[in-house]
Coordinates of C-alpha atoms and ligand atoms in Angstrom, one line a residue:
M1 CA 166.8 35.4 126.6
R2 CA 165.2 32.3 128.4
S3 CA 165.2 29.4 126.2
R4 CA 162.7 27.6 128.0
V5 CA 159.7 29.5 126.8
K6 CA 160.7 28.4 123.3
A7 CA 161.0 25.0 124.4
E8 CA 157.7 24.3 125.8
T9 CA 155.8 25.6 122.4
S10 CA 153.1 23.7 121.5
A11 CA 154.1 21.6 118.6
P12 CA 152.1 21.5 115.7
S13 CA 150.0 18.3 115.5
S14 CA 148.8 16.0 112.7
G15 CA 145.6 18.2 112.6
P16 CA 144.5 20.7 109.8
K17 CA 147.4 21.7 107.6
P18 CA 147.9 25.4 107.8
P19 CA 146.7 27.4 104.5
R20 CA 149.5 27.4 101.9
R21 CA 149.0 31.2 101.1
K22 CA 150.8 33.5 103.6
R23 CA 148.2 34.3 106.4
A24 CA 148.3 36.8 109.1
A25 CA 146.7 36.7 112.4
I26 CA 146.2 39.2 115.1
V27 CA 146.1 37.7 118.5
A28 CA 144.6 40.0 121.0
G29 CA 145.3 39.1 124.7
G30 CA 148.4 37.4 122.9
A31 CA 150.9 38.0 126.0
G32 CA 148.8 35.8 128.3
F33 CA 148.8 32.3 129.1
L34 CA 146.6 31.0 126.2
G35 CA 147.5 33.8 123.9
S36 CA 151.3 33.3 124.0
H37 CA 150.7 29.4 123.3
L38 CA 148.5 30.5 120.3
C39 CA 151.1 32.9 119.1
D40 CA 154.0 30.2 119.3
R41 CA 151.6 27.9 117.4
L42 CA 150.6 30.4 114.6
I43 CA 154.4 31.2 114.2
A44 CA 155.1 27.2 113.9
D45 CA 152.4 27.2 111.0
G46 CA 154.0 29.9 109.1
Y47 CA 151.8 32.8 109.8
R48 CA 152.6 36.5 110.4
V49 CA 151.3 37.3 113.8
Y50 CA 150.6 40.8 115.3
C51 CA 149.9 40.3 119.0
I52 CA 148.4 43.1 120.7
D53 CA 147.9 43.3 124.5
N54 CA 147.9 45.8 127.3
L55 CA 149.8 43.7 129.5
Y56 CA 147.1 43.7 132.2
T57 CA 147.6 40.2 133.2
G58 CA 149.7 39.3 130.4
R59 CA 153.6 39.1 130.3
L60 CA 156.2 39.9 127.9
E61 CA 158.3 37.0 129.0
N62 CA 155.7 34.5 127.9
L63 CA 156.7 35.7 124.3
D64 CA 160.5 35.4 124.7
G65 CA 160.6 32.7 122.7
L66 CA 159.5 34.8 119.8
A67 CA 161.6 37.8 120.4
A68 CA 163.9 37.2 117.5
E69 CA 161.1 36.0 115.2
P70 CA 160.7 38.4 112.2
R71 CA 157.4 37.2 111.5
F72 CA 156.1 38.3 115.0
T73 CA 155.2 41.8 116.1
F74 CA 154.1 42.6 119.9
I75 CA 152.1 45.9 119.8
E76 CA 151.2 47.1 123.5
Q77 CA 147.6 48.4 122.9
D78 CA 144.3 47.9 124.4
V79 CA 141.4 46.4 122.8
R80 CA 139.1 49.3 123.6
A81 CA 141.3 51.9 122.0
P82 CA 140.8 52.7 118.3
L83 CA 142.3 49.6 116.2
E84 CA 142.0 50.8 112.6
T85 CA 146.0 51.4 112.6
L86 CA 146.6 47.6 113.2
P87 CA 148.2 45.7 109.9
E88 CA 146.0 43.6 107.7
A89 CA 145.1 40.0 108.9
Q90 CA 142.7 37.4 107.5
E91 CA 142.2 35.9 111.2
V92 CA 141.7 37.8 114.3
Y93 CA 141.5 35.9 117.7
N94 CA 140.1 37.6 120.7
L95 CA 141.5 36.5 123.7
A96 CA 142.0 39.7 125.6
C97 CA 140.3 39.5 128.9
P98 CA 141.7 38.9 132.4
A99 CA 140.7 35.1 133.0
S100 CA 141.2 34.3 136.6
P101 CA 138.7 35.4 139.5
P102 CA 141.3 37.5 141.3
H103 CA 142.4 39.0 138.2
Y104 CA 138.9 39.9 136.6
Q105 CA 137.5 40.8 140.0
R106 CA 140.3 43.1 140.9
D107 CA 138.7 45.8 138.4
P108 CA 135.2 44.6 137.3
L109 CA 134.7 47.5 135.4
D110 CA 137.6 47.1 133.5
T111 CA 137.0 43.5 132.9
V112 CA 133.2 44.2 131.7
T113 CA 134.2 47.1 129.3
T114 CA 137.0 44.7 128.0
N115 CA 134.6 42.2 127.2
V116 CA 132.0 44.2 125.8
I117 CA 133.9 47.2 124.5
G118 CA 136.9 45.2 123.2
T119 CA 134.9 42.4 121.3
L120 CA 132.7 45.1 119.8
A121 CA 135.9 46.9 118.5
L122 CA 137.5 43.9 117.1
L123 CA 134.4 42.7 115.4
K124 CA 134.0 45.9 113.7
L125 CA 137.7 45.6 112.6
S126 CA 137.3 42.0 111.4
G127 CA 134.3 43.4 109.4
A128 CA 136.0 46.0 107.8
R129 CA 138.8 43.8 106.7
Q130 CA 136.5 40.9 106.0
A131 CA 138.6 39.0 108.5
R132 CA 137.5 35.8 110.2
L133 CA 137.1 36.3 114.3
L134 CA 137.4 33.6 116.8
Q135 CA 136.0 34.7 120.3
A136 CA 137.5 33.1 123.1
S137 CA 134.3 32.8 125.5
T138 CA 133.9 30.5 128.6
S139 CA 132.2 27.8 130.3
E140 CA 131.5 30.7 133.0
V141 CA 128.8 31.4 130.6
Y142 CA 127.0 28.4 132.1
G143 CA 127.2 30.1 135.5
D144 CA 126.4 27.4 138.3
P145 CA 124.8 24.8 135.8
A146 CA 121.6 23.2 136.4
E147 CA 122.4 20.8 133.5
H148 CA 125.3 18.4 133.5
P149 CA 127.6 17.9 131.4
Q150 CA 126.8 21.2 129.9
R151 CA 126.0 21.3 126.2
G152 CA 126.3 24.2 124.2
S153 CA 122.4 24.6 124.2
Y154 CA 122.3 25.1 127.5
N155 CA 121.5 28.7 128.5
G156 CA 123.0 28.9 131.5
N157 CA 122.3 30.0 135.4
V158 CA 123.9 33.1 135.9
N159 CA 123.8 35.7 138.6
P160 CA 123.8 38.9 136.8
I161 CA 124.9 41.1 139.8
G162 CA 127.3 38.8 141.6
P163 CA 131.0 39.4 142.1
R164 CA 131.4 37.2 138.9
A165 CA 129.0 38.9 136.8
C166 CA 131.8 41.3 135.1
Y167 CA 133.4 38.1 133.6
D168 CA 130.4 36.0 133.2
E169 CA 127.9 38.3 131.7
G170 CA 130.6 40.3 130.1
K171 CA 131.3 37.0 128.2
R172 CA 127.6 36.7 127.6
V173 CA 127.4 39.9 125.9
A174 CA 130.3 39.5 124.1
E175 CA 128.9 36.2 122.6
T176 CA 125.8 38.2 121.7
L177 CA 127.8 41.0 119.8
C178 CA 129.2 38.0 117.7
Y179 CA 126.0 36.2 116.8
D180 CA 124.1 39.6 116.2
F181 CA 127.3 40.7 113.7
R182 CA 126.7 37.4 112.0
R183 CA 122.9 37.7 111.6
Q184 CA 122.9 41.3 110.9
L185 CA 126.3 41.9 109.2
Q186 CA 127.1 38.3 107.8
A187 CA 130.3 38.5 109.7
D188 CA 132.4 35.5 109.9
V189 CA 132.6 34.7 113.7
R190 CA 133.4 31.4 115.4
V191 CA 132.7 31.3 119.5
A192 CA 134.9 28.6 121.4
R193 CA 133.5 28.3 125.2
I194 CA 136.9 27.3 126.8
F195 CA 136.6 25.2 129.8
N196 CA 139.4 25.2 132.7
T197 CA 142.7 25.1 130.9
Y198 CA 146.2 24.7 132.6
G199 CA 149.6 24.2 131.8
P200 CA 153.1 26.2 131.6
R201 CA 152.8 30.0 131.8
M202 CA 150.1 30.1 134.2
R203 CA 150.5 32.9 136.5
T204 CA 151.3 32.0 140.4
D205 CA 149.2 34.6 141.6
D206 CA 146.3 33.9 139.2
G207 CA 144.3 32.1 142.2
R208 CA 143.4 29.3 139.8
I209 CA 143.4 26.0 141.6
I210 CA 146.0 23.9 139.6
S211 CA 148.6 27.1 139.8
T212 CA 147.7 27.5 143.5
F213 CA 147.9 23.8 144.5
I214 CA 150.9 23.4 142.6
N215 CA 152.7 26.3 144.3
Q216 CA 151.5 25.3 147.8
A217 CA 152.8 22.0 147.4
L218 CA 156.1 22.9 145.9
C219 CA 156.3 25.1 148.7
G220 CA 155.8 22.4 151.3
E221 CA 152.4 24.4 152.4
A222 CA 148.9 22.7 152.6
M223 CA 146.7 23.0 149.6
T224 CA 143.8 25.2 150.5
I225 CA 140.3 23.9 149.3
H226 CA 137.4 26.2 149.2
G227 CA 134.4 24.1 150.5
T228 CA 134.3 20.2 150.7
G229 CA 136.4 19.5 147.9
C230 CA 133.8 17.5 146.5
Q231 CA 132.9 20.1 143.7
S232 CA 134.0 19.0 140.5
R233 CA 136.3 20.4 137.6
S234 CA 137.6 19.2 134.3
F235 CA 141.1 20.4 133.2
C236 CA 142.3 20.6 129.7
Y237 CA 146.0 20.9 128.9
V238 CA 147.1 23.9 127.0
S239 CA 148.5 22.1 123.6
D240 CA 144.8 20.2 123.3
L241 CA 143.0 23.6 123.7
I242 CA 145.2 25.6 121.0
E243 CA 144.7 22.7 119.0
G244 CA 140.8 23.0 119.2
L245 CA 141.0 26.9 118.6
I246 CA 143.3 26.2 115.8
R247 CA 140.7 24.0 114.2
L248 CA 137.7 26.1 114.8
M249 CA 139.4 29.0 113.1
R250 CA 140.0 26.9 110.0
L251 CA 136.9 25.2 109.6
E252 CA 135.5 26.3 106.6
D253 CA 132.1 27.2 107.4
A254 CA 131.2 29.0 110.7
P255 CA 129.2 26.8 113.2
A256 CA 125.8 28.2 114.0
T257 CA 126.4 27.8 117.5
P258 CA 129.3 28.3 120.2
V259 CA 131.5 25.3 120.5
N260 CA 132.7 23.8 124.0
L261 CA 136.3 22.9 124.2
G262 CA 137.8 21.4 127.2
N263 CA 138.5 18.0 128.5
P264 CA 135.4 16.1 129.6
E265 CA 137.2 13.8 132.3
E266 CA 135.8 15.1 135.4
F267 CA 137.6 15.2 138.9
T268 CA 136.9 16.5 142.3
V269 CA 139.1 19.1 143.6
L270 CA 140.2 16.6 146.4
E271 CA 141.2 14.1 143.9
L272 CA 143.3 16.7 141.9
T273 CA 145.0 17.6 145.2
E274 CA 145.8 13.8 145.7
E275 CA 147.4 13.6 142.3
I276 CA 149.4 16.9 142.9
Q277 CA 150.7 15.5 146.1
R278 CA 151.5 12.1 144.6
Q279 CA 153.7 13.9 142.2
I280 CA 155.3 16.3 144.0
G281 CA 155.8 14.3 147.5
G282 CA 155.7 15.7 150.9
C283 CA 152.6 15.6 152.8
A284 CA 151.2 19.3 154.1
G285 CA 147.9 17.8 153.1
V286 CA 144.9 20.0 152.7
R287 CA 143.2 22.9 154.5
H288 CA 139.4 23.5 154.0
L289 CA 138.5 27.3 153.6
P290 CA 135.1 28.5 153.4
P291 CA 133.2 28.0 150.0
V292 CA 133.4 30.9 147.4
E293 CA 130.5 33.0 146.6
D294 CA 128.7 31.7 143.5
D295 CA 131.3 28.9 142.8
P296 CA 129.9 26.4 140.5
Q297 CA 129.7 23.0 142.2
R298 CA 130.1 21.0 138.8
R299 CA 131.9 21.8 135.8
C300 CA 132.5 19.6 132.8
P301 CA 131.9 20.1 129.0
N302 CA 130.0 18.0 126.6
I303 CA 132.2 18.0 123.5
E304 CA 130.0 16.2 121.1
L305 CA 130.0 19.2 118.8
A306 CA 133.6 19.8 118.8
F307 CA 134.4 16.3 117.9
D308 CA 131.4 16.3 115.0
L309 CA 132.7 19.2 113.6
L310 CA 136.3 19.7 114.2
G311 CA 137.2 15.8 114.7
W312 CA 138.8 17.3 118.3
R313 CA 139.1 15.9 121.4
P314 CA 141.8 16.4 124.0
G315 CA 144.5 13.7 124.2
I316 CA 146.8 14.6 127.2
A317 CA 145.5 13.0 130.5
L318 CA 145.9 15.0 133.7
R319 CA 148.5 13.1 135.3
S320 CA 150.9 13.8 132.3
G321 CA 149.7 17.5 131.6
L322 CA 150.3 17.8 135.6
R323 CA 153.9 16.5 135.2
Q324 CA 154.7 19.1 132.5
T325 CA 153.0 21.9 134.4
I326 CA 154.8 21.1 137.8
D327 CA 158.2 20.7 136.0
W328 CA 157.9 24.4 134.4
F329 CA 156.6 26.0 137.9
A330 CA 159.6 24.0 139.8
S331 CA 162.0 25.4 137.3
P332 CA 163.8 28.5 138.8
P333 CA 163.2 31.8 137.2
G334 CA 165.5 32.4 134.3
A335 CA 166.4 28.7 134.2
V336 CA 167.5 27.7 130.8
A337 CA 166.6 24.2 131.0
D338 CA 164.1 23.0 128.5
A339 CA 160.7 21.9 129.6
P340 CA 159.8 19.0 127.9
S341 CA 156.9 19.8 125.4
I342 CA 153.7 18.0 124.7
A343 CA 152.4 17.7 121.2
A344 CA 148.9 18.2 120.8
T345 CA 147.0 14.8 120.3
A346 CA 143.7 15.7 119.5
V347 CA 142.2 13.1 117.2
G348 CA 140.3 12.5 114.2
P349 CA 140.0 14.1 110.7
A350 CA 140.9 17.5 110.5
Ligands
LIG401 P1 145.4 35.7 130.7 O1 144.9 36.6 131.9 O2 146.7 35.0 130.9 O3 145.3 36.4 129.4 C1 144.5 37.4 128.9 C2 145.4 38.5 128.4 O4 144.5 39.5 127.8 C3 146.4 38.9 128.9 O5 147.7 39.2 128.2 C4 145.8 40.4 129.4 O6 147.1 41.4 129.6 C5 145.3 40.8 128.1 N1 144.1 42.1 128.1 C6 143.6 42.0 129.4 N2 142.5 43.1 129.1 C7 143.0 43.6 127.8 C8 142.7 45.0 127.4 N3 141.7 45.7 127.7 N4 143.3 45.3 126.2 C9 144.5 44.1 125.5 N5 144.7 43.1 126.3 C10 144.2 42.9 127.5 O7 144.1 34.6 130.5 P2 144.2 33.1 129.8 O8 143.9 32.4 130.6 O9 145.2 33.1 128.7 O10 142.8 33.4 128.8 C11 142.8 33.9 127.7 C12 141.2 34.0 127.0 O11 140.7 32.6 127.1 C13 140.3 34.9 128.1 O12 139.4 35.8 127.3 C14 139.7 34.1 128.8 O13 138.3 34.6 129.1 C15 139.3 32.9 128.0 N6 139.3 31.5 128.8 C16 140.4 31.2 129.4 C17 140.2 30.1 130.3 C18 141.4 29.3 130.9 O14 141.2 28.2 131.7 N7 142.5 29.9 131.3 C19 139.0 29.3 130.4 C20 138.0 30.0 129.8 C21 138.2 31.0 129.1

C-alpha cells in the first residue's frame, strides 16, 4: 500500500472538538479529491465512516490510507440508486458530483441527474434517519457574477442552457431541494458554496488550472491560458476547506442561508502561472488560447458569514499550498515518500 496518501491526511486542527459519543457519517463522493480528505479527517476525529461513490471521477487509491482502518467502509454505489440499505449515520455529506469542467461536461445528463436525483435521494435518506445533511454546493451557482466579491445573498448570473448549466443549474436545483426540505419537512440541512480548492489528489486530467499548470510546468511545457490571463480566481487549500465543512456540519443550528467557503485572496491567472514557474523553475512560459465559453471573469468569495458563524477563515497562503501540491504531483506514482502535510489553520472560536 502506498503510504503517501496516509501521510498527507489533513491533521485535525484546533477547531471544534469531535463529538464524544460515537458518531457515524456517510460521505457521498468520498473517493474524490475533497471527499477522500474529508474521510481522512472524520476517521482522525473518531468517526465511523461509510464512503459511497460510483468511481466516476473518484479513485480508490485516494482511500489507500484507510484500507486497514476498521471504522472505514467503502461502498461502490451510485447516489441515484436506492439508498435504504445504507447503514445508520447521524451525518451525511453530499459531495457526489464530478467537479471539473471536462468531467462534468463529458456526460451532462449524468451530471445534472447526479445533482438533482442524487441530492433528492440523500435528503430523503437523511430525513428518514433524522440525520444532518451537508450539501457541497459551489461558487458556480453565481455563474459569471455581476457582484464582486460574491456574497451568499447574491443570486447569480447563470446561463441555463450553456455547456456549464448541467453543473451550475444542477447545483442550484440541489440547493432548492435542500431549502424546500428544510421549509416543508424541517430537515436539518446545511449548504456550503465551495470556491476553487486545490491540493494533493487532484487529478492530472481534471482540466482545472492549478493541476493543469503544475503538470505542464513539471513537463517543461508552456502553461496554457484561456483568454488574457487577467481573469481572477481565488484558491483555497484543501485542509482549510475541509475544516470549514466540518465546522459547518457541527454547528448546532443550521444557518438559514448557504455559507461561502473559499479563500478571499484573489490572484489573476497570470499571477498564478508566475508563482508556479517560480517554484518549479524552467521557463517554458505561457501560451494563450481562445477564451472558454461562459468562463467567469472574476471569482472571489465574501466569507464574512463563515467567519461570523463558524469562526472560520483559511490560513494557508497560496505559496505554501502550491508547494505541497507541487511536491505531491512531482512524486513518482507509487512512491512511498511522505508528502508533508499542512494542518488546517482556520482561526477563531469553534
Ligand atoms: P471529484 O470529482 O474529485 O469528486 C466527486 C466524487 O463524486 C467522485 O469520487 C465521483 O466518483 C463521485 N460521483 C460522481 N457522480 C456520482 C454518482 N452519481 N454517485 C456516486 N458518486 C458519484 O470532485 P471534488 O473536487 O472532490 O468535488 C467534490 C464536491 O465538491 C462536488 O460536489 C463539487 O461540486 C464540490 N465542489 C468542489 C470544488 C473544488 O474546487 N474542488 C469547488 C466547488 C464545489
